[in-house]
CSV table of C-alpha atoms and ligand atoms in Angstrom, one decimal:
chain,number,residue,atom,x,y,z
A,1,UNK,CA,-40.2,16.6,38.3
A,2,UNK,CA,-38.6,16.2,34.9
A,3,UNK,CA,-41.1,16.2,32.1
A,4,UNK,CA,-40.9,13.0,30.2
A,5,UNK,CA,-42.4,11.6,27.0
A,6,UNK,CA,-43.5,8.0,27.7
A,7,UNK,CA,-41.0,5.5,26.2
A,8,UNK,CA,-42.2,4.1,22.9
A,9,UNK,CA,-43.0,0.5,22.9
A,10,UNK,CA,-43.6,-0.4,19.2
A,11,UNK,CA,-46.8,1.0,17.7
A,12,UNK,CA,-50.0,-0.8,18.6
A,13,UNK,CA,-51.2,-3.1,15.8
A,14,UNK,CA,-54.4,-2.3,13.9
A,15,UNK,CA,-57.6,-3.5,15.6
A,16,UNK,CA,-58.2,-6.4,13.2
A,17,UNK,CA,-54.6,-7.8,13.5
A,18,UNK,CA,-54.1,-10.9,15.6
A,19,UNK,CA,-53.3,-10.3,19.2
A,20,UNK,CA,-49.7,-9.9,20.2
A,21,UNK,CA,-48.2,-12.9,21.9
A,22,UNK,CA,-47.0,-10.7,24.7
A,23,UNK,CA,-43.9,-10.7,26.9
A,24,UNK,CA,-41.2,-11.9,26.8
A,25,UNK,CA,-41.6,-12.2,23.0
A,26,UNK,CA,-40.8,-9.2,20.7
A,27,UNK,CA,-43.7,-6.8,20.5
A,28,UNK,CA,-44.3,-7.7,16.9
A,29,UNK,CA,-44.8,-11.5,17.7
A,30,UNK,CA,-48.1,-12.8,16.4
A,31,UNK,CA,-49.6,-16.2,15.9
A,32,UNK,CA,-49.1,-17.3,12.3
A,33,UNK,CA,-50.7,-19.9,10.0
A,34,UNK,CA,-50.2,-23.6,10.9
A,35,UNK,CA,-48.9,-23.0,14.4
A,36,UNK,CA,-46.2,-20.7,13.2
A,37,UNK,CA,-45.1,-17.6,15.1
A,38,UNK,CA,-44.6,-14.4,13.2
A,39,UNK,CA,-41.8,-12.0,14.3
A,40,UNK,CA,-41.4,-8.8,12.3
A,41,UNK,CA,-44.0,-10.3,10.0
A,42,UNK,CA,-41.9,-13.3,9.2
A,43,UNK,CA,-42.8,-16.9,10.2
A,44,UNK,CA,-40.1,-18.4,12.4
A,45,UNK,CA,-40.7,-21.8,10.8
A,46,UNK,CA,-40.4,-20.2,7.4
A,47,UNK,CA,-37.1,-18.5,8.4
A,48,UNK,CA,-35.8,-21.8,9.8
A,49,UNK,CA,-36.5,-23.5,6.5
A,50,UNK,CA,-34.8,-20.8,4.6
A,51,UNK,CA,-31.7,-20.2,6.8
A,52,UNK,CA,-31.4,-23.5,8.7
A,53,UNK,CA,-31.2,-24.0,12.5
A,54,UNK,CA,-30.1,-23.0,15.1
A,55,UNK,CA,-31.1,-19.6,13.9
A,56,UNK,CA,-31.3,-16.3,15.8
A,57,UNK,CA,-34.0,-14.1,14.4
A,58,UNK,CA,-33.5,-10.4,15.3
A,59,UNK,CA,-36.4,-8.0,15.1
A,60,UNK,CA,-34.9,-4.7,13.8
A,61,UNK,CA,-38.0,-2.7,14.8
A,62,UNK,CA,-37.7,-3.9,18.3
A,63,UNK,CA,-34.1,-2.9,18.6
A,64,UNK,CA,-34.8,0.5,17.1
A,65,UNK,CA,-37.9,1.1,19.3
A,66,UNK,CA,-35.9,0.2,22.4
A,67,UNK,CA,-33.0,2.5,21.5
A,68,UNK,CA,-35.5,5.2,20.7
A,69,UNK,CA,-37.3,4.7,24.0
A,70,UNK,CA,-34.0,5.5,25.8
A,71,UNK,CA,-33.4,8.6,23.8
A,72,UNK,CA,-36.9,9.8,24.6
A,73,UNK,CA,-36.9,8.9,28.2
A,74,UNK,CA,-33.5,10.5,28.7
A,75,UNK,CA,-33.1,13.3,26.2
A,76,UNK,CA,-30.6,15.1,28.5
A,77,UNK,CA,-28.3,12.0,28.8
A,78,UNK,CA,-25.8,10.2,26.6
A,79,UNK,CA,-27.1,6.7,25.9
A,80,UNK,CA,-24.4,4.3,24.8
A,81,UNK,CA,-25.4,0.9,23.7
A,82,UNK,CA,-23.2,-1.8,25.4
A,83,UNK,CA,-21.8,-3.7,22.5
A,84,UNK,CA,-20.9,-6.7,24.6
A,85,UNK,CA,-24.6,-7.7,24.7
A,86,UNK,CA,-24.5,-8.4,20.9
A,87,UNK,CA,-22.6,-6.6,18.1
A,88,UNK,CA,-22.7,-6.7,14.3
A,89,UNK,CA,-22.5,-3.9,11.7
A,90,UNK,CA,-26.3,-3.8,11.4
A,91,UNK,CA,-26.7,-3.2,15.2
A,92,UNK,CA,-24.2,-0.3,14.9
A,93,UNK,CA,-26.3,1.2,12.1
A,94,UNK,CA,-29.6,0.8,14.0
A,95,UNK,CA,-28.5,2.2,17.3
A,96,UNK,CA,-26.5,5.0,15.7
A,97,UNK,CA,-29.5,6.0,13.6
A,98,UNK,CA,-31.6,6.1,16.7
A,99,UNK,CA,-29.2,8.5,18.3
A,100,UNK,CA,-27.2,6.2,20.6
A,101,UNK,CA,-23.4,6.0,21.0
A,102,UNK,CA,-21.5,2.8,21.8
A,103,UNK,CA,-19.7,1.4,24.7
A,104,UNK,CA,-17.0,-1.1,23.7
A,105,UNK,CA,-14.6,-3.2,25.8
A,106,UNK,CA,-12.1,-4.6,23.3
A,107,UNK,CA,-10.3,-3.6,20.1
A,108,UNK,CA,-12.5,-6.1,18.3
A,109,UNK,CA,-15.7,-4.3,19.3
A,110,UNK,CA,-14.0,-1.0,18.7
A,111,UNK,CA,-12.8,-1.9,15.3
A,112,UNK,CA,-16.1,-3.4,14.2
A,113,UNK,CA,-18.0,-0.3,15.2
A,114,UNK,CA,-15.5,2.1,13.6
A,115,UNK,CA,-15.5,0.0,10.4
A,116,UNK,CA,-19.3,0.1,10.3
A,117,UNK,CA,-18.9,3.9,10.1
A,118,UNK,CA,-19.7,5.0,13.7
A,119,UNK,CA,-17.7,8.2,14.5
A,120,UNK,CA,-15.2,7.3,17.1
A,121,UNK,CA,-16.1,10.3,19.1
A,122,UNK,CA,-19.4,8.5,19.9
A,123,UNK,CA,-17.5,5.5,21.3
A,124,UNK,CA,-16.5,4.9,24.9
A,125,UNK,CA,-13.8,2.2,25.6
A,126,UNK,CA,-13.7,0.5,28.9
A,127,UNK,CA,-12.4,-2.8,30.3
A,128,UNK,CA,-10.2,-4.0,33.2
A,129,UNK,CA,-7.3,-5.2,31.0
A,130,UNK,CA,-6.8,-3.0,28.0
A,131,UNK,CA,-3.7,-3.9,26.2
A,132,UNK,CA,-1.2,-1.3,25.0
A,133,UNK,CA,-2.3,-2.1,21.4
A,134,UNK,CA,-5.9,-1.5,22.3
A,135,UNK,CA,-5.1,1.8,23.9
A,136,UNK,CA,-3.0,2.7,20.8
A,137,UNK,CA,-5.9,1.8,18.5
A,138,UNK,CA,-8.3,3.9,20.6
A,139,UNK,CA,-6.0,6.9,20.4
A,140,UNK,CA,-5.4,6.4,16.7
A,141,UNK,CA,-9.2,6.3,16.0
A,142,UNK,CA,-9.7,9.2,18.4
A,143,UNK,CA,-12.2,7.4,20.7
A,144,UNK,CA,-14.4,9.9,22.6
A,145,UNK,CA,-13.8,8.6,26.1
A,146,UNK,CA,-11.7,6.0,27.8
A,147,UNK,CA,-12.7,4.6,31.2
A,148,UNK,CA,-9.7,4.1,33.4
A,149,UNK,CA,-10.1,0.9,35.4
A,150,UNK,CA,-6.7,0.3,37.1
A,151,UNK,CA,-3.6,2.1,38.3
A,152,UNK,CA,-1.3,0.8,35.5
A,153,UNK,CA,-3.5,2.3,32.9
A,154,UNK,CA,-3.0,5.9,34.0
A,155,UNK,CA,0.7,6.1,33.1
A,156,UNK,CA,0.3,3.8,30.1
A,157,UNK,CA,-2.4,5.9,28.5
A,158,UNK,CA,-0.7,9.2,29.4
A,159,UNK,CA,2.4,8.0,27.6
A,160,UNK,CA,0.4,7.7,24.4
A,161,UNK,CA,-1.1,11.1,24.6
A,162,UNK,CA,0.4,14.4,23.6
A,163,UNK,CA,-0.7,17.2,25.9
A,164,UNK,CA,-2.0,19.2,22.9
A,165,UNK,CA,-4.5,16.5,22.0
A,166,UNK,CA,-5.8,15.4,25.4
A,167,UNK,CA,-7.8,12.2,25.9
A,168,UNK,CA,-11.1,12.5,27.7
A,169,UNK,CA,-11.2,9.9,30.4
A,170,UNK,CA,-13.6,8.7,33.1
A,171,UNK,CA,-12.4,6.9,36.3
A,172,UNK,CA,-14.4,3.8,37.1
A,173,UNK,CA,-15.2,3.6,40.8
A,174,UNK,CA,-16.7,1.0,43.0
A,175,UNK,CA,-19.5,2.4,45.1
A,176,UNK,CA,-20.0,-0.6,47.3
A,177,UNK,CA,-23.5,-1.5,46.0
A,178,UNK,CA,-24.5,-5.2,45.4
A,179,UNK,CA,-26.9,-5.6,42.5
A,180,UNK,CA,-27.4,-8.0,39.6
A,181,UNK,CA,-28.8,-11.4,38.9
A,182,UNK,CA,-25.7,-13.5,39.8
A,183,UNK,CA,-22.6,-13.0,41.9
A,184,UNK,CA,-20.5,-13.4,38.6
A,185,UNK,CA,-22.0,-10.1,37.3
A,186,UNK,CA,-22.0,-8.0,40.5
A,187,UNK,CA,-19.4,-5.3,39.8
A,188,UNK,CA,-20.6,-2.6,42.2
A,189,UNK,CA,-19.0,-4.1,45.3
A,190,UNK,CA,-15.5,-4.7,46.5
A,191,UNK,CA,-13.7,-8.1,46.2
A,192,UNK,CA,-13.9,-8.1,42.4
A,193,UNK,CA,-11.6,-7.0,39.7
A,194,UNK,CA,-13.2,-3.8,38.3
A,195,UNK,CA,-12.6,-0.2,39.2
A,196,UNK,CA,-11.3,1.7,42.2
A,197,UNK,CA,-13.2,1.4,45.5
A,198,UNK,CA,-14.5,4.7,46.9
A,199,UNK,CA,-14.3,3.3,50.4
A,200,UNK,CA,-10.7,3.4,51.6
A,201,UNK,CA,-9.7,6.1,49.2
A,202,UNK,CA,-8.5,4.2,46.2
A,203,UNK,CA,-10.8,6.1,43.9
A,204,UNK,CA,-9.8,9.6,45.2
A,205,UNK,CA,-6.1,8.6,44.8
A,206,UNK,CA,-6.6,7.4,41.2
A,207,UNK,CA,-8.4,10.7,40.5
A,208,UNK,CA,-5.4,12.7,41.9
A,209,UNK,CA,-3.0,10.7,39.7
A,210,UNK,CA,-5.2,11.3,36.6
A,211,UNK,CA,-5.4,15.0,37.4
A,212,UNK,CA,-1.6,15.1,37.5
A,213,UNK,CA,-1.4,14.0,33.9
A,214,UNK,CA,-1.6,16.9,31.5
A,215,UNK,CA,-2.6,14.6,28.6
A,216,UNK,CA,-5.6,13.2,30.4
A,217,UNK,CA,-8.7,15.3,30.6
A,218,UNK,CA,-10.8,13.9,33.5
A,219,UNK,CA,-14.4,14.3,32.3
A,220,UNK,CA,-16.1,12.4,35.1
A,221,UNK,CA,-16.8,9.3,37.0
A,222,UNK,CA,-18.0,5.9,35.8
A,223,UNK,CA,-19.6,2.9,37.6
A,224,UNK,CA,-21.4,-0.3,36.6
A,225,UNK,CA,-23.2,-2.0,39.3
A,226,UNK,CA,-24.1,-5.4,37.7
A,227,UNK,CA,-26.4,-6.8,35.2
A,228,UNK,CA,-30.2,-7.7,35.0
A,229,UNK,CA,-31.1,-5.2,37.8
A,230,UNK,CA,-34.9,-4.7,37.9
A,231,UNK,CA,-35.1,-2.1,40.7
A,232,UNK,CA,-34.2,1.6,40.4
A,233,UNK,CA,-33.0,1.8,44.1
A,234,UNK,CA,-29.4,0.6,43.5
A,235,UNK,CA,-28.9,3.2,40.8
A,236,UNK,CA,-30.1,6.0,43.2
A,237,UNK,CA,-27.6,4.8,45.8
A,238,UNK,CA,-24.9,4.9,43.1
A,239,UNK,CA,-25.9,8.5,42.3
A,240,UNK,CA,-25.5,9.3,46.0
A,241,UNK,CA,-22.1,7.7,46.2
A,242,UNK,CA,-20.7,9.3,43.0
A,243,UNK,CA,-22.0,12.8,43.8
A,244,UNK,CA,-20.4,12.4,47.2
A,245,UNK,CA,-17.1,11.6,45.6
A,246,UNK,CA,-17.5,14.5,43.1
A,247,UNK,CA,-18.0,16.9,46.0
A,248,UNK,CA,-14.8,15.5,47.6
A,249,UNK,CA,-12.9,16.0,44.4
A,250,UNK,CA,-14.1,19.6,44.1
A,251,UNK,CA,-13.1,20.3,47.7
A,252,UNK,CA,-9.7,18.6,47.6
A,253,UNK,CA,-8.6,19.4,44.0
A,254,UNK,CA,-10.8,22.3,43.0
A,255,UNK,CA,-12.1,20.4,40.0
A,256,UNK,CA,-15.8,20.0,39.0
A,257,UNK,CA,-16.4,16.9,37.0
A,258,UNK,CA,-18.8,17.2,34.1
A,259,UNK,CA,-20.0,13.6,33.5
A,260,UNK,CA,-21.5,10.9,35.6
A,261,UNK,CA,-21.8,7.4,33.9
A,262,UNK,CA,-24.0,4.9,35.7
A,263,UNK,CA,-23.1,2.0,33.4
A,264,UNK,CA,-25.8,-0.4,32.3
A,265,UNK,CA,-27.5,-3.4,33.9
A,266,UNK,CA,-31.1,-2.7,33.1
A,267,UNK,CA,-33.1,-5.9,33.6
A,268,UNK,CA,-35.5,-7.5,31.1
A,269,UNK,CA,-38.2,-10.2,31.2
A,270,UNK,CA,-37.1,-13.7,30.4
A,271,UNK,CA,-40.3,-15.3,31.6
A,272,UNK,CA,-43.9,-14.0,31.4
A,273,UNK,CA,-44.6,-12.0,34.6
A,274,UNK,CA,-40.9,-11.4,35.3
A,275,UNK,CA,-40.0,-8.0,36.7
A,276,UNK,CA,-38.1,-5.7,34.4
A,277,UNK,CA,-36.4,-2.3,35.0
A,278,UNK,CA,-39.1,0.4,34.5
A,279,UNK,CA,-37.2,2.8,32.1
A,280,UNK,CA,-39.6,5.8,32.7
A,281,UNK,CA,-39.2,5.4,36.5
A,282,UNK,CA,-35.5,5.0,36.1
A,283,UNK,CA,-35.1,8.1,34.0
A,284,UNK,CA,-37.2,10.3,36.3
A,285,UNK,CA,-35.9,9.1,39.6
A,286,UNK,CA,-32.2,9.1,38.6
A,287,UNK,CA,-32.5,12.5,37.1
A,288,UNK,CA,-34.3,13.9,40.1
A,289,UNK,CA,-31.9,12.3,42.6
A,290,UNK,CA,-28.9,13.7,40.7
A,291,UNK,CA,-30.4,17.2,40.7
A,292,UNK,CA,-31.2,17.0,44.4
A,293,UNK,CA,-27.8,15.6,45.5
A,294,UNK,CA,-25.9,18.1,43.3
A,295,UNK,CA,-28.0,21.0,44.8
A,296,UNK,CA,-27.2,19.8,48.3
A,297,UNK,CA,-23.4,19.6,47.4
A,298,UNK,CA,-23.5,22.9,45.5
A,299,UNK,CA,-22.3,21.2,42.4
A,300,UNK,CA,-23.4,21.8,38.8
A,301,UNK,CA,-25.5,18.8,37.6
A,302,UNK,CA,-23.1,16.7,35.4
A,303,UNK,CA,-24.2,15.1,32.2
A,304,UNK,CA,-25.7,11.7,32.8
A,305,UNK,CA,-24.4,8.7,30.7
A,306,UNK,CA,-26.0,5.3,30.7
A,307,UNK,CA,-24.9,2.1,28.9
A,308,UNK,CA,-27.8,-0.3,28.4
A,309,UNK,CA,-27.0,-3.5,26.5
A,310,UNK,CA,-29.4,-6.3,27.4
A,311,UNK,CA,-32.4,-3.9,27.5
A,312,UNK,CA,-31.8,-2.8,23.9
A,313,UNK,CA,-31.2,-6.1,22.2
A,314,UNK,CA,-32.2,-8.9,24.6
A,315,UNK,CA,-36.0,-8.9,23.9
A,316,UNK,CA,-35.4,-8.4,20.2
A,317,UNK,CA,-34.2,-11.8,19.2
A,318,UNK,CA,-35.7,-15.3,19.2
A,319,UNK,CA,-33.6,-18.4,19.0
A,320,UNK,CA,-35.0,-21.2,16.8
A,321,UNK,CA,-33.8,-24.8,17.2
A,322,UNK,CA,-34.7,-28.1,15.6
A,323,UNK,CA,-35.5,-31.0,17.9
A,324,UNK,CA,-33.2,-33.9,17.0
A,325,UNK,CA,-34.4,-36.5,19.5
A,326,UNK,CA,-36.9,-37.0,22.2
A,327,UNK,CA,-36.0,-39.4,24.9
A,328,UNK,CA,-38.3,-40.7,27.7
A,329,UNK,CA,-36.4,-42.3,30.6
A,330,UNK,CA,-37.5,-45.0,33.0
A,331,UNK,CA,-37.6,-42.5,35.9
A,332,UNK,CA,-40.3,-40.5,34.0
A,333,UNK,CA,-38.2,-37.7,32.6
A,334,UNK,CA,-38.4,-36.4,29.0
A,335,UNK,CA,-35.4,-34.9,27.2
A,336,UNK,CA,-35.8,-33.1,24.0
A,337,UNK,CA,-32.4,-32.6,22.4
A,338,UNK,CA,-32.0,-29.7,20.0
A,339,UNK,CA,-29.3,-28.8,17.4
A,340,UNK,CA,-27.8,-26.0,19.5
A,341,UNK,CA,-27.1,-25.6,23.2
A,342,UNK,CA,-24.5,-24.2,25.5
A,343,UNK,CA,-22.3,-23.2,22.6
A,344,UNK,CA,-24.8,-20.7,21.4
A,345,UNK,CA,-26.4,-20.0,24.8
A,346,UNK,CA,-24.1,-20.6,27.7
A,347,UNK,CA,-26.3,-18.6,30.2
A,348,UNK,CA,-28.2,-21.5,31.7
A,349,UNK,CA,-25.0,-23.4,32.3
A,350,UNK,CA,-23.1,-20.4,33.6
A,351,UNK,CA,-25.7,-18.7,35.8
A,352,UNK,CA,-28.7,-21.1,36.0
A,353,UNK,CA,-30.6,-18.5,33.9
A,354,UNK,CA,-34.3,-19.4,33.3
A,355,UNK,CA,-35.8,-19.4,29.8
A,356,UNK,CA,-39.2,-20.3,28.3
A,357,UNK,CA,-39.7,-22.2,25.0
A,358,UNK,CA,-42.5,-23.0,22.7
A,359,UNK,CA,-43.3,-25.2,19.7
A,360,UNK,CA,-43.5,-23.4,16.4
A,361,UNK,CA,-44.5,-24.5,12.9
A,362,UNK,CA,-47.1,-27.1,13.8
A,363,UNK,CA,-50.2,-27.1,15.9
A,364,UNK,CA,-50.6,-29.8,18.5
A,365,UNK,CA,-53.8,-31.1,20.0
A,366,UNK,CA,-51.9,-33.3,22.5
A,367,UNK,CA,-51.9,-32.2,26.2
A,368,UNK,CA,-48.7,-30.9,27.7
A,369,UNK,CA,-45.8,-32.6,29.3
A,370,UNK,CA,-42.8,-31.5,31.3
A,371,UNK,CA,-39.7,-31.6,29.1
A,372,UNK,CA,-36.0,-30.8,29.7
A,373,UNK,CA,-34.9,-29.0,26.5
A,374,UNK,CA,-31.2,-30.0,26.3
A,375,UNK,CA,-28.4,-29.1,23.9
A,376,UNK,CA,-26.3,-31.3,21.7
A,377,UNK,CA,-23.0,-30.9,23.6
A,378,UNK,CA,-21.1,-33.4,25.5
A,379,UNK,CA,-22.1,-32.4,29.0
A,380,UNK,CA,-25.0,-33.4,31.2
A,381,UNK,CA,-25.2,-29.7,32.2
A,382,UNK,CA,-26.0,-28.6,28.7
A,383,UNK,CA,-29.6,-27.9,29.5
A,384,UNK,CA,-31.3,-24.9,27.8
A,385,UNK,CA,-34.7,-25.0,29.6
A,386,UNK,CA,-35.4,-27.3,32.5
A,387,UNK,CA,-39.0,-28.5,33.1
A,388,UNK,CA,-40.4,-26.7,30.0
A,389,UNK,CA,-44.1,-27.1,29.4
A,390,UNK,CA,-44.4,-28.4,25.8
A,391,UNK,CA,-46.8,-30.6,23.8
A,392,UNK,CA,-46.8,-34.2,24.9
A,393,UNK,CA,-46.4,-35.3,21.3
A,394,UNK,CA,-43.2,-33.3,20.8
A,395,UNK,CA,-41.0,-35.2,18.3
A,396,UNK,CA,-37.8,-35.1,16.3
A,397,UNK,CA,-38.1,-32.6,13.5
A,398,UNK,CA,-40.2,-30.1,15.5
A,399,UNK,CA,-39.0,-26.5,15.9
A,400,UNK,CA,-38.7,-24.8,19.2
A,401,UNK,CA,-38.4,-21.1,19.8
A,402,UNK,CA,-36.8,-19.4,22.8
A,403,UNK,CA,-37.5,-15.6,23.3
A,404,UNK,CA,-35.4,-13.0,25.0
A,405,UNK,CA,-32.4,-14.5,23.2
A,406,UNK,CA,-30.7,-11.3,21.9
A,407,UNK,CA,-28.2,-10.5,24.7
A,408,UNK,CA,-25.2,-12.4,25.9
A,409,UNK,CA,-25.9,-15.5,23.9
A,410,UNK,CA,-24.3,-15.1,20.5
A,411,UNK,CA,-21.8,-12.7,22.0
A,412,UNK,CA,-20.7,-15.4,24.4
A,413,UNK,CA,-21.1,-18.3,21.9
A,414,UNK,CA,-18.2,-20.7,21.6
A,415,UNK,CA,-16.7,-23.2,19.2
A,416,UNK,CA,-17.4,-26.1,21.6
A,417,UNK,CA,-17.5,-29.5,19.8
A,418,UNK,CA,-16.9,-27.6,16.5
A,419,UNK,CA,-20.6,-27.3,16.1
A,420,UNK,CA,-20.2,-23.7,14.7
A,421,UNK,CA,-22.1,-20.6,15.8
A,422,UNK,CA,-25.6,-20.1,14.4
A,423,UNK,CA,-26.7,-17.7,11.7
A,424,UNK,CA,-28.4,-14.5,12.5
A,425,UNK,CA,-31.3,-13.2,10.3
A,426,UNK,CA,-32.9,-9.8,10.7
A,427,UNK,CA,-36.6,-9.5,10.2
A,428,UNK,CA,-38.5,-6.3,9.3
A,429,UNK,CA,-41.9,-5.6,7.7
A,430,UNK,CA,-42.4,-9.2,6.6
A,431,UNK,CA,-38.9,-9.6,5.1
A,432,UNK,CA,-36.0,-11.6,6.4
A,433,UNK,CA,-32.3,-11.1,5.5
A,434,UNK,CA,-29.2,-12.9,6.7
A,435,UNK,CA,-26.9,-10.7,8.8
A,436,UNK,CA,-24.4,-13.3,9.9
A,437,UNK,CA,-23.9,-16.7,8.1
A,438,UNK,CA,-23.6,-19.9,10.0
A,439,UNK,CA,-20.1,-20.9,11.1
A,440,UNK,CA,-18.9,-24.0,9.3
A,441,UNK,CA,-16.3,-26.6,10.0
A,442,UNK,CA,-14.3,-25.0,7.2
A,443,UNK,CA,-14.1,-21.8,9.3
A,444,UNK,CA,-12.5,-23.8,12.0
A,445,UNK,CA,-10.2,-25.6,9.6
A,446,UNK,CA,-9.1,-22.3,8.0
A,447,UNK,CA,-7.7,-21.1,11.3
A,448,UNK,CA,-5.3,-24.1,11.4
A,449,UNK,CA,-1.9,-23.1,10.1
A,450,UNK,CA,0.1,-26.2,11.1
A,451,UNK,CA,0.0,-29.9,11.9
B,501,LLP,N1,-21.4,-1.2,31.0
B,501,LLP,C1,-20.5,-1.9,31.5
B,501,LLP,C2,-19.2,-1.3,32.0
B,501,LLP,C3,-20.6,-3.3,31.6
B,501,LLP,O1,-19.7,-4.1,32.1
B,501,LLP,C4,-21.8,-3.9,31.1
B,501,LLP,C5,-22.0,-5.3,31.2
B,501,LLP,C6,-22.8,-3.0,30.5
B,501,LLP,C7,-22.5,-1.7,30.5
B,501,LLP,C8,-24.1,-3.6,29.9
B,501,LLP,O2,-24.8,-4.2,30.9
B,501,LLP,P1,-26.3,-4.7,30.5
B,501,LLP,O3,-27.1,-3.4,30.4
B,501,LLP,O4,-26.3,-5.4,29.2
B,501,LLP,O5,-26.7,-5.5,31.6
B,501,LLP,N2,-23.0,-12.3,30.6
B,501,LLP,C9,-23.8,-11.8,31.7
B,501,LLP,C10,-23.9,-10.2,31.7
B,501,LLP,C11,-22.5,-9.6,31.8
B,501,LLP,C12,-22.6,-8.1,31.8
B,501,LLP,C13,-21.2,-7.5,31.7
B,501,LLP,N3,-21.2,-6.1,31.6
B,501,LLP,C14,-25.2,-12.3,31.5
B,501,LLP,O6,-25.5,-13.0,30.5
B,501,LLP,O7,-26.1,-12.1,32.3
């Protein structure tokens, strides 16, 4: 068995400190004065007053602790933070300082990371539709690895590369494993747009074509099964499938591949009591399985690469909204409309994703009521939390906080209804600082260049 240091969850609070609020809130979350909730030592209501709402409050220590937990659990692996979950320059700094690299999937993410100072060697670029400009930028910046996702890319990339400065590439394969919280994010199976299926021989053919290109240095295989996976088992089956293909590549082409990238997809808790991927178990079982399968196939153990996004940033942010109206309908429903919605968090509308919500900034002695927390957008489907349990005296002006808001919310936010994307404030050691200002109507207007 591989010897592991237990992943660090943020340090336990001193004995006299108020008790942690618990999952799925950041580990630093504590009850504050007057019904407030402290995150990173900062009151959410206080932050909302200072920066306005909707506001995303990002706990720097939580991001760092989660990144560090990966490094410690998998010291032998390359851990690349999946930028698509949420990216800004501060995130680049934090994950890089904790020893992670970055996985990017567009020239935008690549450019932001490189401008923030991350050495491009620590960046991996993937995506199913990389444009020629994106590939050129990746080459110009000397990106460490590029993941080949489709046949057209092989020649396109090879044409950009001089044989004396080869580009390290991985080939993305589809192992035929269904995993992930919604059909829209299941990428380990056939019948979807990513990668080369192993079954039927597409993957082996693509590998042969890459090996034929002197400018491309085939470092290994890549796969990404899906997102919000809470069991280790699918990853073990992916190891089996990829090692099987590596052995085939060795037998057919005489080449031993040095890297095996299992992608991301590590699940987190959105509701108390939800399952989450057990990082320590993942690290031990995947490492052991890889060693066993490689020994069976007489292969050297390749370097493992993982690309967690959600599990690094998801639990680190809380979204804070202001209630704008509370409506009781004749059929007994209650709708609390807030000043954000599907434009800052499209996940409930897209995937039916569940969230929890609580009142902050005021104590209520009233009982509880079932409330649909809805957004401000012009669609009946703009519901953030259905059937939330909230104080029965909830009223306009109240503040509501939604935990586990760090991943795939702001990164998928839109300009719907010209509401503008929310501000992001980082909290740490009792201090808050603005990382990203609120988007204003002036930002929208500035993009207009004609009428
Ligand atoms: N690597 C690759 C190649 C990916 O495509 C993804 C996510 C990741 C890593 C990171 O996965 P994570 O560890 O964050 O699950 N919008 C959806 C999730 C889409 C995930 C796309 N790919 C959602 O909100 O659930």
